[in-house]
mmCIF file of C-alpha atoms and ligand atoms in Angstrom:
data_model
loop_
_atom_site.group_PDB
_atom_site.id
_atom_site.type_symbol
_atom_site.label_atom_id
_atom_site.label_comp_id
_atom_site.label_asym_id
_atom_site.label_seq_id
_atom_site.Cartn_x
_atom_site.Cartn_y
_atom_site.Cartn_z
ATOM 1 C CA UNK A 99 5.299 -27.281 20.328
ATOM 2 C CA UNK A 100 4.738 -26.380 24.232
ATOM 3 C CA UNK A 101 6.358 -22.862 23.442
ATOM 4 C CA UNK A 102 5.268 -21.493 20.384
ATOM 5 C CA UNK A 103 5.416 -17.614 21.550
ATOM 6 C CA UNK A 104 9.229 -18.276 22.169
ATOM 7 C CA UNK A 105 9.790 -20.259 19.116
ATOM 8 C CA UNK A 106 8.605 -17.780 16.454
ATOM 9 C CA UNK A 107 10.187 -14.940 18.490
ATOM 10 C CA UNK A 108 13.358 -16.370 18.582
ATOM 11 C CA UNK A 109 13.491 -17.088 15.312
ATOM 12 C CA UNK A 110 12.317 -13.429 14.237
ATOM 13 C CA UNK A 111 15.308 -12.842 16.476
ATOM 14 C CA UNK A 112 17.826 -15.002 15.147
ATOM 15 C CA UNK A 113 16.754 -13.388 11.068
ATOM 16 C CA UNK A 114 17.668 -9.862 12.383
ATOM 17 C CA UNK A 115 14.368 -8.681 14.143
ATOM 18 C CA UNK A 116 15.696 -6.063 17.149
ATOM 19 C CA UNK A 117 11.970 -5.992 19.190
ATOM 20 C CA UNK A 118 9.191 -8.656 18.879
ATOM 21 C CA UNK A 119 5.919 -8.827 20.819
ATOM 22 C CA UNK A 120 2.509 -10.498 20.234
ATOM 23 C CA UNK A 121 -0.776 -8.943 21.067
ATOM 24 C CA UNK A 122 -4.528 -9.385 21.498
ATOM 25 C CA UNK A 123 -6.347 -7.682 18.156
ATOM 26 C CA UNK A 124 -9.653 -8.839 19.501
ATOM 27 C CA UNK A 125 -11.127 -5.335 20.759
ATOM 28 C CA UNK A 126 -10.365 -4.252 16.892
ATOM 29 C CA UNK A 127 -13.279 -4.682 14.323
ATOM 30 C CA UNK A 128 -13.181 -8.054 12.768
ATOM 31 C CA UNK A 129 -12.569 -6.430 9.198
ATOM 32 C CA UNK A 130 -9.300 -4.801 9.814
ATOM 33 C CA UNK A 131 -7.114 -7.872 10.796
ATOM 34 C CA UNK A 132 -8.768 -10.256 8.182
ATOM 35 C CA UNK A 133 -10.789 -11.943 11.507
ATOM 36 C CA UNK A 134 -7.739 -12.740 13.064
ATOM 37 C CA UNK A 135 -7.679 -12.196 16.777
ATOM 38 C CA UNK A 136 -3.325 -12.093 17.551
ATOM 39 C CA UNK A 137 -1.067 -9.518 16.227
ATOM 40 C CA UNK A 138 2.922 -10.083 16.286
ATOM 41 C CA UNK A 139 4.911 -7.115 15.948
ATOM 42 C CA UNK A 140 8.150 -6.136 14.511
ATOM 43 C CA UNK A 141 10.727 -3.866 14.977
ATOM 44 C CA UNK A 142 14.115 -3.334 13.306
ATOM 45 C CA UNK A 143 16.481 0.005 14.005
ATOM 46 C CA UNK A 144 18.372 1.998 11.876
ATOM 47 C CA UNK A 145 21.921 2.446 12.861
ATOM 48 C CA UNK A 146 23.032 4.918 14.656
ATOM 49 C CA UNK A 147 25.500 6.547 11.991
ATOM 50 C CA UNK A 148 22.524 6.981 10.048
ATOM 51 C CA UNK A 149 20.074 8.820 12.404
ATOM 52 C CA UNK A 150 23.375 10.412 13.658
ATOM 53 C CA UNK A 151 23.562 11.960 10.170
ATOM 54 C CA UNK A 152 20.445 13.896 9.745
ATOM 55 C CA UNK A 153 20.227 16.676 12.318
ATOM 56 C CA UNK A 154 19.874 19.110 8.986
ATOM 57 C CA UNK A 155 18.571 17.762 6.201
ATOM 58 C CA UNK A 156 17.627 14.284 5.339
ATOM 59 C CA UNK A 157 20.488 12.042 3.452
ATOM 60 C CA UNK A 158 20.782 9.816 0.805
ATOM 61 C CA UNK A 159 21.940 7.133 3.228
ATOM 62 C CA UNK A 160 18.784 7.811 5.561
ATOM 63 C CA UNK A 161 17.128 6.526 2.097
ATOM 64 C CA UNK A 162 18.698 3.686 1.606
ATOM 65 C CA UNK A 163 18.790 2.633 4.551
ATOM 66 C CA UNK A 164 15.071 2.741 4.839
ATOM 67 C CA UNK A 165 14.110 1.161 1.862
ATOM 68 C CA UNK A 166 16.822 -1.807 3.143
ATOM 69 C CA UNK A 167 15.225 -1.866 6.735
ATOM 70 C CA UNK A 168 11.199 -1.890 4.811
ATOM 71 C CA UNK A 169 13.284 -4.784 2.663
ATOM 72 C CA UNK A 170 14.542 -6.927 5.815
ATOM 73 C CA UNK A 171 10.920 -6.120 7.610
ATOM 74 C CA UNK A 172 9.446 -7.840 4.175
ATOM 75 C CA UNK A 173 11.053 -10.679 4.604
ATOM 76 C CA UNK A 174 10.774 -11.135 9.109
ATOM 77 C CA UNK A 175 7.080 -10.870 8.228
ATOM 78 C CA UNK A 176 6.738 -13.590 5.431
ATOM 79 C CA UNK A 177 9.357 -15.723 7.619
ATOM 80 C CA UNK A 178 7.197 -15.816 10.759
ATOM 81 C CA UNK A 179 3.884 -15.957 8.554
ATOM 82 C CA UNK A 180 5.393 -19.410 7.343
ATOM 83 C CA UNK A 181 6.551 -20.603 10.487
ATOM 84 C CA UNK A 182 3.250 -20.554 11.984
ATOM 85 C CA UNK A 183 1.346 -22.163 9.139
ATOM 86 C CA UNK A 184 4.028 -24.806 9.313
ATOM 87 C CA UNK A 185 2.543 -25.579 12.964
ATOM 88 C CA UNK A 186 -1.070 -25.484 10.764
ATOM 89 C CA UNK A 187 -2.408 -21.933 12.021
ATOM 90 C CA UNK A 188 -3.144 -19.355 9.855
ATOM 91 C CA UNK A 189 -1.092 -16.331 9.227
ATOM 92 C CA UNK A 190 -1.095 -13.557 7.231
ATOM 93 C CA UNK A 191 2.388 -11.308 6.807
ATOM 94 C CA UNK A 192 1.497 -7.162 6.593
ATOM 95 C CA UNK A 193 4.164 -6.947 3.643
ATOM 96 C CA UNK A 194 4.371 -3.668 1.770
ATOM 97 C CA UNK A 195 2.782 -5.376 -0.832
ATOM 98 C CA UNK A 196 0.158 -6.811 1.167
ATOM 99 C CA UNK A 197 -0.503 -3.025 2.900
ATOM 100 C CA UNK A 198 -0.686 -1.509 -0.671
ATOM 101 C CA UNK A 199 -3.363 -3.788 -1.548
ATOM 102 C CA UNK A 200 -5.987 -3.242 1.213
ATOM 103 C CA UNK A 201 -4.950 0.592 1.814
ATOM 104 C CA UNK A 202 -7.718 2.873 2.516
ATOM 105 C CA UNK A 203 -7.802 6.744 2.162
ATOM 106 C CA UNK A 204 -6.278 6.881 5.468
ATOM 107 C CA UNK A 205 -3.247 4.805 4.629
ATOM 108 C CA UNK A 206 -3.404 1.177 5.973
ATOM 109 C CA UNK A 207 -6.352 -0.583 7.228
ATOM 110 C CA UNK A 208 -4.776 -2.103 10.297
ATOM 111 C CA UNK A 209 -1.515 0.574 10.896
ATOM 112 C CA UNK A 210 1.760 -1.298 12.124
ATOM 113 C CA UNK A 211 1.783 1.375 14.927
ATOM 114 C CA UNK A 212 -1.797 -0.252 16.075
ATOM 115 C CA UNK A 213 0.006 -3.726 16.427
ATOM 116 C CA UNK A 214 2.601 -2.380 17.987
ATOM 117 C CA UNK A 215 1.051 -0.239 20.730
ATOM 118 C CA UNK A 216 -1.017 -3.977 21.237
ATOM 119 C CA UNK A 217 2.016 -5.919 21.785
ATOM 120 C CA UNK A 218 3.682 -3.439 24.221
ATOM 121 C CA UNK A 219 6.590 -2.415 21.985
ATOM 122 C CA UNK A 220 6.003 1.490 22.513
ATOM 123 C CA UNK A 221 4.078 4.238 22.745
ATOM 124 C CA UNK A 222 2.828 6.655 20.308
ATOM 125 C CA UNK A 223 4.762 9.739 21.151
ATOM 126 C CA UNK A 224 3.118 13.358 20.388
ATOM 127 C CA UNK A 225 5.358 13.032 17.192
ATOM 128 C CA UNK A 226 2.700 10.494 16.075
ATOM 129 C CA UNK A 227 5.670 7.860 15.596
ATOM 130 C CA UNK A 228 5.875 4.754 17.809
ATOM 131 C CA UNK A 229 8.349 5.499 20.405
ATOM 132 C CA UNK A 230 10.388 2.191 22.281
ATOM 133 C CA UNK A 231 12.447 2.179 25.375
ATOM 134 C CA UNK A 232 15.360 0.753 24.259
ATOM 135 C CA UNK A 233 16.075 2.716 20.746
ATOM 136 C CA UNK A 234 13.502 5.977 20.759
ATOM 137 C CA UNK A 235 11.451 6.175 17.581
ATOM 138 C CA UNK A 236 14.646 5.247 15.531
ATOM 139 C CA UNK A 237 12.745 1.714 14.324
ATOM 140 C CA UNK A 238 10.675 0.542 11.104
ATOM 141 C CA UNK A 239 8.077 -1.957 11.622
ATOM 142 C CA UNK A 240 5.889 -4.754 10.346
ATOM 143 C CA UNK A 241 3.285 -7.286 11.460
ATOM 144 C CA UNK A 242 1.854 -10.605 11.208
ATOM 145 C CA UNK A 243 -1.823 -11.675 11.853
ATOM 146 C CA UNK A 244 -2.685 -15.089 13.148
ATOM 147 C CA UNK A 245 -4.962 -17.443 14.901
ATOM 148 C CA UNK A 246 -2.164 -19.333 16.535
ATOM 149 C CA UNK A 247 -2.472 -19.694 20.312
ATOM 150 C CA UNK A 248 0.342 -17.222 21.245
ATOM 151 C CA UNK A 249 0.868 -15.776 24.874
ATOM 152 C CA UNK A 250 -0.309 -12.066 24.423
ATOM 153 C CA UNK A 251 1.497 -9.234 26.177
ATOM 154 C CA UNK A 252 -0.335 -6.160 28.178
ATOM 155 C CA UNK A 253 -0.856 -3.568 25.578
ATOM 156 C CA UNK A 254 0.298 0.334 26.207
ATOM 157 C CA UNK A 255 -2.502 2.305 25.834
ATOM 158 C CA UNK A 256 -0.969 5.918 26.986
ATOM 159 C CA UNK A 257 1.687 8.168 26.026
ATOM 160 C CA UNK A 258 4.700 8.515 28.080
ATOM 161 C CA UNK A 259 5.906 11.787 26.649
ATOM 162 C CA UNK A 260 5.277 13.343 29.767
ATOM 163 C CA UNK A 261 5.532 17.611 29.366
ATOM 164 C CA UNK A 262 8.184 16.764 26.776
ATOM 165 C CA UNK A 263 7.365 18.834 23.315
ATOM 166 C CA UNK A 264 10.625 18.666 21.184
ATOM 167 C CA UNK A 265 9.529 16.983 18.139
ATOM 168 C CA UNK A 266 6.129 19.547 17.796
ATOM 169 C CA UNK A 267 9.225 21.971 18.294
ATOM 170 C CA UNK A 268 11.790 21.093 16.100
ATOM 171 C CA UNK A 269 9.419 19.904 12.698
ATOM 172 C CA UNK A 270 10.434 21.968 10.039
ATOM 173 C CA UNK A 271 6.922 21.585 8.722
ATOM 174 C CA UNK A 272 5.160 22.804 12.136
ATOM 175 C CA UNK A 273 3.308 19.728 11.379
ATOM 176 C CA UNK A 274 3.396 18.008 15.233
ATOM 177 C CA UNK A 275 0.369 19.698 16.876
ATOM 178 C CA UNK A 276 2.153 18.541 20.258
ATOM 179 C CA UNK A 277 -1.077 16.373 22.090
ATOM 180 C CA UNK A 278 -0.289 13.246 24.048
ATOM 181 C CA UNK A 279 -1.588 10.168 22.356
ATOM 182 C CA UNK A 280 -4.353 7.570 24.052
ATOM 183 C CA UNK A 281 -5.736 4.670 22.155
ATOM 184 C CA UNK A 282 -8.670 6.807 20.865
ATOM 185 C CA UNK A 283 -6.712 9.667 19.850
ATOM 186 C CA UNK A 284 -7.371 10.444 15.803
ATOM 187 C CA UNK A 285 -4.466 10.856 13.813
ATOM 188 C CA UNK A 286 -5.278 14.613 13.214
ATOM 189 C CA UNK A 287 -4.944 15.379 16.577
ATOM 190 C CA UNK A 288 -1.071 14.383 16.679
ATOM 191 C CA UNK A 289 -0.096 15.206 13.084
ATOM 192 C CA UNK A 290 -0.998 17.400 9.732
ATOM 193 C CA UNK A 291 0.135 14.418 7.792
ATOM 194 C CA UNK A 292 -0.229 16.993 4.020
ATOM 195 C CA UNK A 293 2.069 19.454 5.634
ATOM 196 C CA UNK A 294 4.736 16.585 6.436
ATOM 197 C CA UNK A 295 4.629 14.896 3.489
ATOM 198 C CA UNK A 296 5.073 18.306 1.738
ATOM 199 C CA UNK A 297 8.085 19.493 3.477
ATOM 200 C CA UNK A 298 9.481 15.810 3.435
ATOM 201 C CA UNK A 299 9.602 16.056 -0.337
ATOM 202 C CA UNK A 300 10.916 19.334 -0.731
ATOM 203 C CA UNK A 301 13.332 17.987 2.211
ATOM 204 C CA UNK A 302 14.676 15.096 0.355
ATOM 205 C CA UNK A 303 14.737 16.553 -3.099
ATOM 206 C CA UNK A 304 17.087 19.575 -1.799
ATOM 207 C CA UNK A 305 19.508 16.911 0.271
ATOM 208 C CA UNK A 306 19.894 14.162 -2.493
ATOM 209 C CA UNK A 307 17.445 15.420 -5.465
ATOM 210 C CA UNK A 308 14.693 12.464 -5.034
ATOM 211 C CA UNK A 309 10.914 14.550 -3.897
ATOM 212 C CA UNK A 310 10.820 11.342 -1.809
ATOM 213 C CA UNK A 311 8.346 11.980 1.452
ATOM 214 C CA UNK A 312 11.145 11.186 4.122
ATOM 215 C CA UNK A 313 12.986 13.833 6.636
ATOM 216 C CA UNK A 314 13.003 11.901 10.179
ATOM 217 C CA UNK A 315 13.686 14.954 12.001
ATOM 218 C CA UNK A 316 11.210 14.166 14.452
ATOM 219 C CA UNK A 317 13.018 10.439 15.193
ATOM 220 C CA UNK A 318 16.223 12.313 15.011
ATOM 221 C CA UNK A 319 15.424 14.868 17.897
ATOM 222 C CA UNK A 320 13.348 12.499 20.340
ATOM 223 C CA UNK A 321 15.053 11.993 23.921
ATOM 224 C CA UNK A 322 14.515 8.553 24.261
ATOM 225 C CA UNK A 323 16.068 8.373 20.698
ATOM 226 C CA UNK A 324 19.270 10.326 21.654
ATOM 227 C CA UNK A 325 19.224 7.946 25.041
ATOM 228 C CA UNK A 326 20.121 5.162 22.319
ATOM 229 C CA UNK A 327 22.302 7.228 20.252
ATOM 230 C CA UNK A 328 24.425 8.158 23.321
ATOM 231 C CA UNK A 329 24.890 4.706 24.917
ATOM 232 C CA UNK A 330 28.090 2.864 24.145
HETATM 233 C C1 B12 B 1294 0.831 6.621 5.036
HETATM 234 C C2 B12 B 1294 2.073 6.712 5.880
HETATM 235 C C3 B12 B 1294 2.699 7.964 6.007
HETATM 236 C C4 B12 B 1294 2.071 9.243 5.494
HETATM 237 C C5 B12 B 1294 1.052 9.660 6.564
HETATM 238 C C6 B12 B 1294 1.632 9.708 7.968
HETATM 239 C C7 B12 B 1294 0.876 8.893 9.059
HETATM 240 N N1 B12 B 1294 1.190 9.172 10.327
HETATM 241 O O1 B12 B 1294 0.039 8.039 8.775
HETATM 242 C C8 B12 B 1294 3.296 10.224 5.407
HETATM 243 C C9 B12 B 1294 3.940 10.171 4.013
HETATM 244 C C10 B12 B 1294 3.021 11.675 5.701
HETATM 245 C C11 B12 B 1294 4.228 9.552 6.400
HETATM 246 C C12 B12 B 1294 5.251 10.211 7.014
HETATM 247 C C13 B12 B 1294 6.111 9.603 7.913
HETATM 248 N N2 B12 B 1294 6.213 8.288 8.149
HETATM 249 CO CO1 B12 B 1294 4.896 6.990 7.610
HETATM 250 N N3 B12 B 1294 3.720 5.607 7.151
HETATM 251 C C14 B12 B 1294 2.612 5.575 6.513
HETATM 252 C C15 B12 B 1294 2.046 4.132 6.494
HETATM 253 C C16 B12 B 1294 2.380 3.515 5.139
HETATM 254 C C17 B12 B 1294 0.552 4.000 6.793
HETATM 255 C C18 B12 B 1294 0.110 4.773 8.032
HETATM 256 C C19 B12 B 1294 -1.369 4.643 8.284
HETATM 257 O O2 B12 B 1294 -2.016 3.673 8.025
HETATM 258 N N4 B12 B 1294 -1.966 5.642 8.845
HETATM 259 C C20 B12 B 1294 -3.374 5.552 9.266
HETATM 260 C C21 B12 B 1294 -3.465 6.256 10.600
HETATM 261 C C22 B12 B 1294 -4.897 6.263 11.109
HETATM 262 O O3 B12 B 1294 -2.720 5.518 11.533
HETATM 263 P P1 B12 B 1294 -1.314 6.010 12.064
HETATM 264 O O4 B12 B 1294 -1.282 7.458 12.255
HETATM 265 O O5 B12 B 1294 -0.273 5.367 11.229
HETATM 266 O O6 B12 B 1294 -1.253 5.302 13.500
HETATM 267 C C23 B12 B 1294 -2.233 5.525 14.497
HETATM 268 C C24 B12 B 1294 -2.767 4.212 15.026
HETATM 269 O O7 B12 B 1294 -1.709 3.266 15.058
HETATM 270 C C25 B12 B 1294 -3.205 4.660 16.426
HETATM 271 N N5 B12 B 1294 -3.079 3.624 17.423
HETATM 272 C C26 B12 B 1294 -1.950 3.225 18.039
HETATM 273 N N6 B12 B 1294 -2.226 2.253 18.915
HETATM 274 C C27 B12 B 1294 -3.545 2.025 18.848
HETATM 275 C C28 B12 B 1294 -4.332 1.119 19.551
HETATM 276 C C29 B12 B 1294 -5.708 1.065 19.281
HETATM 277 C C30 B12 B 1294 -6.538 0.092 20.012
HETATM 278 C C31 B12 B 1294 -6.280 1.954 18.311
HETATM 279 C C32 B12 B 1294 -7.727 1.899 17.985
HETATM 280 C C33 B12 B 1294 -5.465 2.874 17.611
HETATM 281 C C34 B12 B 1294 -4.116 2.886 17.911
HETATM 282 O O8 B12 B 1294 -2.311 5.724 16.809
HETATM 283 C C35 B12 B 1294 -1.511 6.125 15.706
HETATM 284 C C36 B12 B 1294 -1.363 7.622 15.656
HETATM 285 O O9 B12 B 1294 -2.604 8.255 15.459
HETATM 286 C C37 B12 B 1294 2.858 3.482 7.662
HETATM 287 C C38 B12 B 1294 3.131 1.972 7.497
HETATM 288 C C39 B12 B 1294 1.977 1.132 7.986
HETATM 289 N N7 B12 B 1294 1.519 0.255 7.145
HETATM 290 O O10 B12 B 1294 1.512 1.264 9.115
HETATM 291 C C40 B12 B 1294 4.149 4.329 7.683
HETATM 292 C C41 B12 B 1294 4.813 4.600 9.016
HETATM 293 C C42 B12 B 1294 3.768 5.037 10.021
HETATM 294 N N8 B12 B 1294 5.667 5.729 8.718
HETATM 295 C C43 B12 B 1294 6.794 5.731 9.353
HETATM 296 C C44 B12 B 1294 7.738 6.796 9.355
HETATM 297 C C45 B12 B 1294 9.073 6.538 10.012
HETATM 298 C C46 B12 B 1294 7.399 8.028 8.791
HETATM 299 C C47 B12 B 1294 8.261 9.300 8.737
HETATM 300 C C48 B12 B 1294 9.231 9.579 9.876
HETATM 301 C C49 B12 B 1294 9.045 9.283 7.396
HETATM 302 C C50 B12 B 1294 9.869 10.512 7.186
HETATM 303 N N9 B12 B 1294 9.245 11.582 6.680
HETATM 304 O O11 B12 B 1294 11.071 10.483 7.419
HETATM 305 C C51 B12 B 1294 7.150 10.369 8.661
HETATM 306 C C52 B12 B 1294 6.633 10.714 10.079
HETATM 307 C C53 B12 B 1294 5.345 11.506 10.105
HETATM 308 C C54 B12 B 1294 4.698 11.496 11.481
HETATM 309 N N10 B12 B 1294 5.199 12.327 12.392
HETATM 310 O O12 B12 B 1294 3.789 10.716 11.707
HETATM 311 C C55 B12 B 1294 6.971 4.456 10.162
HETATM 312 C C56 B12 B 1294 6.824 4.745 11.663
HETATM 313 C C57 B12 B 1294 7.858 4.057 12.531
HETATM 314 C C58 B12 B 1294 7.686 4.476 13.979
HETATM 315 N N11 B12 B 1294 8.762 4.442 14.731
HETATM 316 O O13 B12 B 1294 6.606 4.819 14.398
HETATM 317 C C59 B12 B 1294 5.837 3.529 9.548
HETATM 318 C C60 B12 B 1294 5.177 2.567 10.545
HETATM 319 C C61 B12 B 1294 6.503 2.760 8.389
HETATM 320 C C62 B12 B 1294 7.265 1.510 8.855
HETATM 321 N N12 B12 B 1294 7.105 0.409 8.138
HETATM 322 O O14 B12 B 1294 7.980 1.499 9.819
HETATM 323 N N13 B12 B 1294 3.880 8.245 6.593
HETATM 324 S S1 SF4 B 1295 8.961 13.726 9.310
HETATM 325 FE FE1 SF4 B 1295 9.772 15.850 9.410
HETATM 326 S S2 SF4 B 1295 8.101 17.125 8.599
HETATM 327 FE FE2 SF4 B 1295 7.185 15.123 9.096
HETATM 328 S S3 SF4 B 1295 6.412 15.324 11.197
HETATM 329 FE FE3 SF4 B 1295 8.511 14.503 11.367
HETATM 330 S S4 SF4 B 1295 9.816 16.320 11.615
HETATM 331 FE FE4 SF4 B 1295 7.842 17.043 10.840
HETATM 332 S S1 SF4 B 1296 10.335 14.277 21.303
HETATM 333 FE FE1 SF4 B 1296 9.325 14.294 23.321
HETATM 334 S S2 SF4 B 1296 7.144 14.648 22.877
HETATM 335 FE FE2 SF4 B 1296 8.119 14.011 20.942
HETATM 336 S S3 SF4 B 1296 7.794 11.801 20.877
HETATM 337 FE FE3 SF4 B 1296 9.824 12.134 21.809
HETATM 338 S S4 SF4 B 1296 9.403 12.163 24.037
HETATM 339 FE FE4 SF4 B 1296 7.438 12.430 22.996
#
């Protein structure tokens, strides 16, 4: 295969994926991607009826729509991840299943936001959330690890959020502490992740009566989201 970087994202394309990039994982400790040194992330968007929807309250087809999307992310993942051991490198889909089994306190050992920010599909905006050019934070992701010899793109390493501070703003949970992100930058400086999974649950369960931890107000309200949104 002289291409391989354009075969497997084409076909990630042509299955539904709406933003793919590889990345170098090499400056990461070995541990975290199971000593694999490229990263291929994955990005699918909600539609827009569905973000449209939730200025207030989160709703029920916000839900399903996001367990769909984390369903169709799932499969890209384990699709690619076969492609590429087909060519007889190894590869390693970050399913839910797969995440869930090597979490840490933290959450995941190698976050999908990490691959992301490596293979130039975003920044992390102050609302801690991976925001992308073309469609805001209004995307769910997923990853693949491999060895295969994949062109790698220049990661993003710094927020451009500018003076911008709508999300820390508009949380209902006063949960965005409104910093701009760098690589280094520790979680707790963006986010207090107990008081948005809090509010999230007592979110959901008053819109559609499930304590589920999901609200989106801060993808909802971005700019560069509402860019999307607006655009014919
Ligand atoms: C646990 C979890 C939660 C927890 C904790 C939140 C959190 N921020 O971790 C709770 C339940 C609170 C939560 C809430 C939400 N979540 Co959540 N969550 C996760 C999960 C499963 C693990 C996250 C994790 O490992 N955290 C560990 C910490 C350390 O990492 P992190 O904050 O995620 O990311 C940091 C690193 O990536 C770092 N980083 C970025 N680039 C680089 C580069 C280098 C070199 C380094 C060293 C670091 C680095 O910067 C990030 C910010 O600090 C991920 C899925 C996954 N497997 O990644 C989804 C995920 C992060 N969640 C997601 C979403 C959408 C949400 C909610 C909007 C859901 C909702 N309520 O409606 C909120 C948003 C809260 C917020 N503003 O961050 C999406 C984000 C999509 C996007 N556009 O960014 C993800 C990726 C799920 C998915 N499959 O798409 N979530
Ligand atoms: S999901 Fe809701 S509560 Fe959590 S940080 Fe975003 S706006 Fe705040
Ligand atoms: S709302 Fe503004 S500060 Fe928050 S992530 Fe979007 S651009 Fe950045």
């Amino acid at each position: 295969m002289s291409d391989l970087t354009g075969f497997i994202t084409d076909e990630l394309w042509l299955h539904g994926a709406d933003l793919v990039g590889v990345g170098s994982l090499a400056e990461l400790p070995a541990d975290v991607r199971a000593g694999l040194p490229i990263g291929i992330a994955i990005a699918v968007k909600f539609p827009k009826e569905v973000i449209r929807g939730i200025p207030d309250l989160p709703t029920r087809a916000y839900y399903d729509h996001y367990l769909h999307l984390d369903e169709k992310l799932d499969m890209l993942a384990s699709l690619g991840a076969e492609c590429l051991r087909s060519f007889g490198h190894r590869a390693i889909p970050l399913t839910r299943a797969y995440v869930a089994a090597h979490a840490t306190p933290e959450g995941s050992l190698l976050p999908h936001k990490t691959v992301a920010t490596r293979a130039r599909l975003g920044w992390i905006g102050k609302s801690a959330l991976l925001v992308t050019t073309p469609f805001g934070s209004m995307v769910r992701l997923t990853s693949i690890l491999t060895d295969a010899p994949l062109r790698t793109a220049k990661p993003i390493s710094e927020s451009r959020c500018g003076d911008c501070q709508i999300c820390r703003d508009a949380c209902p949970a006063k949960a965005i502490v409104g910093n701009p992100w760098a690589a280094c930058t520790a979680r707790e400086e963006l986010v207090d992740v107990a008081a948005c999974q809090e509010t999230a649950q007592e979110r959901s369960n008053r819109a559609f009566g499930i304590p589920t931890s999901i609200c989106g107000k801060c993808i909802e309200i971005c700019p560069y989201t509402s860019r999307y949104l607006d655009k014919h």
